[in-house]
């Protein structure tokens, strides 16, 4: 059954008004999440720029005990099951976020290389791939005794008497170090660029005494947790708002508006 034309126009106008409000709410939530990410990036840049007494300016080579790349055997693109060996994909290394589930199971016909397995504190850097995915940094949060690095990853092991792994992770992700790396990426096209171990070794880092490093890392972690919480809220709200308009339409065509 159809309502009168005047009632149809009233319902349509009301629905359009509500749809505009839903769109505005979604936009505001998205903008809030984007602003929070920008705030974190800004704070990271400030925190990793040398300031105050006790800061040292050196290079990556000065603050590590070792640097090495891995091995990329032919594997099916299926993650290793529990108890199996796997080779980490470059996507396991996100910005300051290590995701070990991104790996390829090592075929049973191939012998693993245990010394390539990652340990807590290893700082991993992507060395090859699309331009935006090269020189991405993440520190390993716990031992992963059956996950090994591929030849597209560079592993740094820090001198912990000088620098905490998490501090090096954040420092290399900050503009202070990234400007050096961005300018030295090589390749014929954006789809495939590289950085070398020598370029990474020469990358500048700055660091304060260890207690101050730990304080800065804790402060940035707390800020990142707030940003992540806001992003989750934004996603939940977006889903709720996405379901709201169909609900409004259902009520409208049942004559409830």
mmCIF file of C-alpha atoms in Angstrom:
data_model
loop_
_atom_site.group_PDB
_atom_site.id
_atom_site.type_symbol
_atom_site.label_atom_id
_atom_site.label_comp_id
_atom_site.label_asym_id
_atom_site.label_seq_id
_atom_site.Cartn_x
_atom_site.Cartn_y
_atom_site.Cartn_z
ATOM 1 C CA UNK A 1 0.000 0.000 0.000
ATOM 2 C CA UNK A 2 1.187 3.491 -0.892
ATOM 3 C CA UNK A 3 0.727 6.519 1.342
ATOM 4 C CA UNK A 4 -0.402 9.804 -0.136
ATOM 5 C CA UNK A 5 2.079 11.828 -2.214
ATOM 6 C CA UNK A 6 2.464 14.336 0.587
ATOM 7 C CA UNK A 7 3.294 11.526 3.026
ATOM 8 C CA UNK A 8 5.729 9.982 0.519
ATOM 9 C CA UNK A 9 7.545 13.323 0.233
ATOM 10 C CA UNK A 10 7.675 13.666 4.032
ATOM 11 C CA UNK A 11 9.127 10.166 4.457
ATOM 12 C CA UNK A 12 11.709 10.698 1.699
ATOM 13 C CA UNK A 13 12.778 14.029 3.210
ATOM 14 C CA UNK A 14 13.100 12.436 6.646
ATOM 15 C CA UNK A 15 15.155 9.539 5.281
ATOM 16 C CA UNK A 16 17.456 11.919 3.405
ATOM 17 C CA UNK A 17 17.926 13.973 6.565
ATOM 18 C CA UNK A 18 18.839 10.881 8.588
ATOM 19 C CA UNK A 19 21.131 9.581 5.823
ATOM 20 C CA UNK A 20 22.998 12.910 5.824
ATOM 21 C CA UNK A 21 23.414 12.723 9.602
ATOM 22 C CA UNK A 22 24.742 9.147 9.352
ATOM 23 C CA UNK A 23 27.231 10.217 6.679
ATOM 24 C CA UNK A 24 28.397 13.124 8.820
ATOM 25 C CA UNK A 25 28.835 10.864 11.854
ATOM 26 C CA UNK A 26 30.904 8.361 9.843
ATOM 27 C CA UNK A 27 33.053 11.157 8.423
ATOM 28 C CA UNK A 28 33.717 12.629 11.867
ATOM 29 C CA UNK A 29 34.712 9.238 13.296
ATOM 30 C CA UNK A 30 37.073 8.608 10.384
ATOM 31 C CA UNK A 31 38.621 12.061 10.714
ATOM 32 C CA UNK A 32 39.146 11.505 14.429
ATOM 33 C CA UNK A 33 41.023 8.254 13.762
ATOM 34 C CA UNK A 34 43.150 9.912 11.078
ATOM 35 C CA UNK A 35 43.972 12.829 13.392
ATOM 36 C CA UNK A 36 45.002 10.383 16.108
ATOM 37 C CA UNK A 37 47.387 8.608 13.713
ATOM 38 C CA UNK A 38 48.841 11.950 12.651
ATOM 39 C CA UNK A 39 49.320 12.864 16.315
ATOM 40 C CA UNK A 40 51.225 9.627 16.956
ATOM 41 C CA UNK A 41 53.473 10.168 13.915
ATOM 42 C CA UNK A 42 54.165 13.724 15.050
ATOM 43 C CA UNK A 43 54.957 12.621 18.598
ATOM 44 C CA UNK A 44 57.224 9.850 17.290
ATOM 45 C CA UNK A 45 59.185 12.411 15.294
ATOM 46 C CA UNK A 46 59.568 14.675 18.317
ATOM 47 C CA UNK A 47 60.538 11.839 20.680
ATOM 48 C CA UNK A 48 63.230 10.448 18.364
ATOM 49 C CA UNK A 49 64.871 13.780 17.577
ATOM 50 C CA UNK A 50 67.923 14.350 19.827
ATOM 51 C CA UNK A 51 67.048 16.629 22.717
ATOM 52 C CA UNK A 52 68.323 17.152 26.235
ATOM 53 C CA UNK A 53 71.525 15.909 27.778
ATOM 54 C CA UNK A 54 73.019 12.480 27.275
ATOM 55 C CA UNK A 55 71.859 11.857 23.704
ATOM 56 C CA UNK A 56 74.347 10.271 21.309
ATOM 57 C CA UNK A 57 74.337 10.532 17.512
ATOM 58 C CA UNK A 58 75.673 7.423 15.799
ATOM 59 C CA UNK A 59 74.809 5.051 12.979
ATOM 60 C CA UNK A 60 73.096 1.673 12.965
ATOM 61 C CA UNK A 61 76.503 0.025 12.613
ATOM 62 C CA UNK A 62 77.575 1.577 15.928
ATOM 63 C CA UNK A 63 74.661 0.163 17.959
ATOM 64 C CA UNK A 64 74.314 -3.420 16.695
ATOM 65 C CA UNK A 65 76.136 -6.663 17.330
ATOM 66 C CA UNK A 66 75.172 -8.288 14.042
ATOM 67 C CA UNK A 67 73.314 -7.794 10.776
ATOM 68 C CA UNK A 68 72.223 -10.460 8.316
ATOM 69 C CA UNK A 69 69.678 -11.555 5.732
ATOM 70 C CA UNK A 70 67.815 -14.825 5.391
ATOM 71 C CA UNK A 71 66.860 -17.559 2.968
ATOM 72 C CA UNK A 72 63.882 -17.781 0.611
ATOM 73 C CA UNK A 73 63.291 -21.389 -0.457
ATOM 74 C CA UNK A 74 60.406 -22.312 -2.750
ATOM 75 C CA UNK A 75 57.354 -22.634 -0.481
ATOM 76 C CA UNK A 76 53.618 -22.895 -0.989
ATOM 77 C CA UNK A 77 51.780 -19.819 0.232
ATOM 78 C CA UNK A 78 50.314 -21.676 3.214
ATOM 79 C CA UNK A 79 51.238 -20.745 6.812
ATOM 80 C CA UNK A 80 53.197 -23.254 8.857
ATOM 81 C CA UNK A 81 51.079 -25.346 11.173
ATOM 82 C CA UNK A 82 51.880 -25.761 14.855
ATOM 83 C CA UNK A 83 55.241 -27.485 15.257
ATOM 84 C CA UNK A 84 56.260 -26.898 11.626
ATOM 85 C CA UNK A 85 58.967 -24.600 10.317
ATOM 86 C CA UNK A 86 58.020 -21.503 8.351
ATOM 87 C CA UNK A 87 59.681 -18.667 6.449
ATOM 88 C CA UNK A 88 58.502 -15.154 7.289
ATOM 89 C CA UNK A 89 56.969 -13.085 4.513
ATOM 90 C CA UNK A 90 57.747 -9.380 4.261
ATOM 91 C CA UNK A 91 54.149 -8.698 5.335
ATOM 92 C CA UNK A 92 55.083 -10.053 8.781
ATOM 93 C CA UNK A 93 56.884 -6.727 9.198
ATOM 94 C CA UNK A 94 54.425 -3.868 9.536
ATOM 95 C CA UNK A 95 55.289 -0.459 10.948
ATOM 96 C CA UNK A 96 56.458 -1.216 14.510
ATOM 97 C CA UNK A 97 54.218 -4.283 14.489
ATOM 98 C CA UNK A 98 55.557 -7.819 14.041
ATOM 99 C CA UNK A 99 52.913 -10.271 12.742
ATOM 100 C CA UNK A 100 54.389 -13.801 12.767
ATOM 101 C CA UNK A 101 51.262 -15.366 11.282
ATOM 102 C CA UNK A 102 52.413 -14.031 7.903
ATOM 103 C CA UNK A 103 54.682 -16.897 6.914
ATOM 104 C CA UNK A 104 55.014 -19.771 4.456
ATOM 105 C CA UNK A 105 55.393 -23.323 5.689
ATOM 106 C CA UNK A 106 58.728 -24.917 4.833
ATOM 107 C CA UNK A 107 58.238 -28.058 2.693
ATOM 108 C CA UNK A 108 59.199 -31.280 4.527
ATOM 109 C CA UNK A 109 61.696 -32.018 1.763
ATOM 110 C CA UNK A 110 63.835 -29.028 2.832
ATOM 111 C CA UNK A 111 65.947 -28.816 5.978
ATOM 112 C CA UNK A 112 65.432 -25.678 8.092
ATOM 113 C CA UNK A 113 68.275 -23.332 9.057
ATOM 114 C CA UNK A 114 67.823 -22.897 12.828
ATOM 115 C CA UNK A 115 70.227 -19.950 13.086
ATOM 116 C CA UNK A 116 67.850 -17.924 10.917
ATOM 117 C CA UNK A 117 64.992 -18.305 13.437
ATOM 118 C CA UNK A 118 63.911 -15.021 14.988
ATOM 119 C CA UNK A 119 64.249 -14.199 18.671
ATOM 120 C CA UNK A 120 62.807 -11.606 21.011
ATOM 121 C CA UNK A 121 64.573 -8.331 20.345
ATOM 122 C CA UNK A 122 65.471 -8.980 16.704
ATOM 123 C CA UNK A 123 64.786 -5.835 14.693
ATOM 124 C CA UNK A 124 63.590 -6.748 11.194
ATOM 125 C CA UNK A 125 63.765 -4.406 8.200
ATOM 126 C CA UNK A 126 62.209 -5.094 4.795
ATOM 127 C CA UNK A 127 64.883 -4.673 2.127
ATOM 128 C CA UNK A 128 63.043 -5.376 -1.160
ATOM 129 C CA UNK A 129 59.573 -4.907 -2.624
ATOM 130 C CA UNK A 130 57.244 -2.043 -3.574
ATOM 131 C CA UNK A 131 58.650 1.357 -2.597
ATOM 132 C CA UNK A 132 56.198 1.923 0.274
ATOM 133 C CA UNK A 133 57.006 -1.537 1.696
ATOM 134 C CA UNK A 134 60.799 -1.144 1.757
ATOM 135 C CA UNK A 135 62.572 0.002 4.953
ATOM 136 C CA UNK A 136 59.569 -0.954 7.092
ATOM 137 C CA UNK A 137 60.693 -1.851 10.617
ATOM 138 C CA UNK A 138 59.393 -4.114 13.382
ATOM 139 C CA UNK A 139 60.959 -5.640 16.482
ATOM 140 C CA UNK A 140 60.188 -9.265 17.340
ATOM 141 C CA UNK A 141 58.235 -9.390 20.599
ATOM 142 C CA UNK A 142 58.990 -13.006 21.599
ATOM 143 C CA UNK A 143 61.094 -15.967 20.481
ATOM 144 C CA UNK A 144 59.740 -17.688 17.380
ATOM 145 C CA UNK A 145 62.028 -20.755 17.267
ATOM 146 C CA UNK A 146 60.540 -22.220 14.071
ATOM 147 C CA UNK A 147 60.106 -19.062 12.010
ATOM 148 C CA UNK A 148 63.081 -17.975 9.914
ATOM 149 C CA UNK A 149 63.824 -14.766 8.029
ATOM 150 C CA UNK A 150 63.678 -14.627 4.243
ATOM 151 C CA UNK A 151 66.264 -13.021 2.000
ATOM 152 C CA UNK A 152 63.995 -9.982 1.682
ATOM 153 C CA UNK A 153 64.421 -9.212 5.377
ATOM 154 C CA UNK A 154 67.455 -7.788 7.164
ATOM 155 C CA UNK A 155 67.841 -8.765 10.811
ATOM 156 C CA UNK A 156 69.546 -6.485 13.314
ATOM 157 C CA UNK A 157 70.624 -7.620 16.756
ATOM 158 C CA UNK A 158 71.336 -4.664 18.994
ATOM 159 C CA UNK A 159 74.062 -4.003 21.487
ATOM 160 C CA UNK A 160 71.793 -3.842 24.516
ATOM 161 C CA UNK A 161 74.380 -1.999 26.561
ATOM 162 C CA UNK A 162 73.730 0.913 24.206
ATOM 163 C CA UNK A 163 70.209 0.677 22.816
ATOM 164 C CA UNK A 164 66.984 -1.199 23.475
ATOM 165 C CA UNK A 165 65.568 -3.130 20.466
ATOM 166 C CA UNK A 166 62.221 -1.371 20.757
ATOM 167 C CA UNK A 167 63.951 2.014 20.834
ATOM 168 C CA UNK A 168 65.901 1.158 17.682
ATOM 169 C CA UNK A 169 62.650 0.020 16.063
ATOM 170 C CA UNK A 170 60.984 3.346 16.807
ATOM 171 C CA UNK A 171 64.072 5.349 15.890
ATOM 172 C CA UNK A 172 64.359 3.674 12.471
ATOM 173 C CA UNK A 173 60.634 4.249 11.875
ATOM 174 C CA UNK A 174 60.922 7.955 12.696
ATOM 175 C CA UNK A 175 61.652 10.761 10.204
ATOM 176 C CA UNK A 176 65.124 11.153 11.766
ATOM 177 C CA UNK A 177 66.223 7.833 10.209
ATOM 178 C CA UNK A 178 63.642 7.366 7.450
ATOM 179 C CA UNK A 179 64.782 10.459 5.536
ATOM 180 C CA UNK A 180 68.153 8.788 5.055
ATOM 181 C CA UNK A 181 66.587 5.506 3.911
ATOM 182 C CA UNK A 182 63.948 7.012 1.617
ATOM 183 C CA UNK A 183 66.563 8.959 -0.340
ATOM 184 C CA UNK A 184 68.676 5.825 -0.864
ATOM 185 C CA UNK A 185 66.123 3.307 -2.062
ATOM 186 C CA UNK A 186 67.191 2.020 -5.462
ATOM 187 C CA UNK A 187 65.250 0.441 -8.317
ATOM 188 C CA UNK A 188 63.990 1.024 -11.833
ATOM 189 C CA UNK A 189 60.322 1.221 -10.820
ATOM 190 C CA UNK A 190 58.266 1.839 -7.679
ATOM 191 C CA UNK A 191 57.055 -1.758 -7.829
ATOM 192 C CA UNK A 192 60.510 -3.151 -7.030
ATOM 193 C CA UNK A 193 63.074 -1.197 -5.022
ATOM 194 C CA UNK A 194 65.806 -2.184 -2.581
ATOM 195 C CA UNK A 195 68.009 -1.014 0.232
ATOM 196 C CA UNK A 196 71.360 -2.608 0.942
ATOM 197 C CA UNK A 197 72.908 -3.650 4.231
ATOM 198 C CA UNK A 198 75.570 -0.966 3.761
ATOM 199 C CA UNK A 199 72.880 1.721 3.421
ATOM 200 C CA UNK A 200 71.136 0.456 6.534
ATOM 201 C CA UNK A 201 74.445 0.311 8.425
ATOM 202 C CA UNK A 202 75.080 3.982 7.655
ATOM 203 C CA UNK A 203 71.599 5.112 8.723
ATOM 204 C CA UNK A 204 71.781 7.722 11.503
ATOM 205 C CA UNK A 205 70.262 6.980 14.889
ATOM 206 C CA UNK A 206 70.170 9.040 18.040
ATOM 207 C CA UNK A 207 69.579 7.652 21.501
ATOM 208 C CA UNK A 208 69.598 8.750 25.156
ATOM 209 C CA UNK A 209 70.677 6.645 28.157
ATOM 210 C CA UNK A 210 68.833 3.335 28.586
ATOM 211 C CA UNK A 211 66.411 4.483 31.352
ATOM 212 C CA UNK A 212 65.263 7.381 29.162
ATOM 213 C CA UNK A 213 64.901 5.040 26.189
ATOM 214 C CA UNK A 214 62.580 2.824 28.210
ATOM 215 C CA UNK A 215 60.551 5.818 29.375
ATOM 216 C CA UNK A 216 60.101 7.087 25.800
ATOM 217 C CA UNK A 217 59.113 3.631 24.522
ATOM 218 C CA UNK A 218 56.516 3.257 27.311
ATOM 219 C CA UNK A 219 55.111 6.716 26.561
ATOM 220 C CA UNK A 220 54.809 6.006 22.829
ATOM 221 C CA UNK A 221 53.298 2.558 23.495
ATOM 222 C CA UNK A 222 50.629 4.150 25.680
ATOM 223 C CA UNK A 223 49.822 6.672 22.949
ATOM 224 C CA UNK A 224 49.692 3.903 20.322
ATOM 225 C CA UNK A 225 47.271 1.939 22.524
ATOM 226 C CA UNK A 226 44.956 4.959 22.644
ATOM 227 C CA UNK A 227 45.161 5.353 18.857
ATOM 228 C CA UNK A 228 44.386 1.644 18.365
ATOM 229 C CA UNK A 229 41.407 1.887 20.737
ATOM 230 C CA UNK A 230 40.063 4.868 18.818
ATOM 231 C CA UNK A 231 40.486 3.032 15.501
ATOM 232 C CA UNK A 232 38.600 0.018 16.873
ATOM 233 C CA UNK A 233 35.818 2.289 18.079
ATOM 234 C CA UNK A 234 35.713 3.963 14.674
ATOM 235 C CA UNK A 235 35.384 0.573 12.947
ATOM 236 C CA UNK A 236 32.640 -0.565 15.340
ATOM 237 C CA UNK A 237 30.769 2.708 14.929
ATOM 238 C CA UNK A 238 31.087 2.528 11.136
ATOM 239 C CA UNK A 239 29.538 -0.955 11.191
ATOM 240 C CA UNK A 240 26.695 0.227 13.423
ATOM 241 C CA UNK A 241 26.049 3.262 11.248
ATOM 242 C CA UNK A 242 26.173 1.075 8.152
ATOM 243 C CA UNK A 243 23.367 -1.062 9.583
ATOM 244 C CA UNK A 244 21.324 1.956 10.653
ATOM 245 C CA UNK A 245 20.119 3.131 7.246
ATOM 246 C CA UNK A 246 18.689 -0.278 6.197
ATOM 247 C CA UNK A 247 16.876 -0.352 9.545
ATOM 248 C CA UNK A 248 15.440 3.119 8.908
ATOM 249 C CA UNK A 249 14.304 2.111 5.423
ATOM 250 C CA UNK A 250 12.671 -1.027 6.793
ATOM 251 C CA UNK A 251 10.697 0.999 9.316
ATOM 252 C CA UNK A 252 9.821 3.640 6.744
ATOM 253 C CA UNK A 253 8.270 1.134 4.384
ATOM 254 C CA UNK A 254 6.359 -0.436 7.217
ATOM 255 C CA UNK A 255 4.756 2.914 7.846
ATOM 256 C CA UNK A 256 6.620 3.552 11.106
ATOM 257 C CA UNK A 257 8.093 6.933 10.042
#
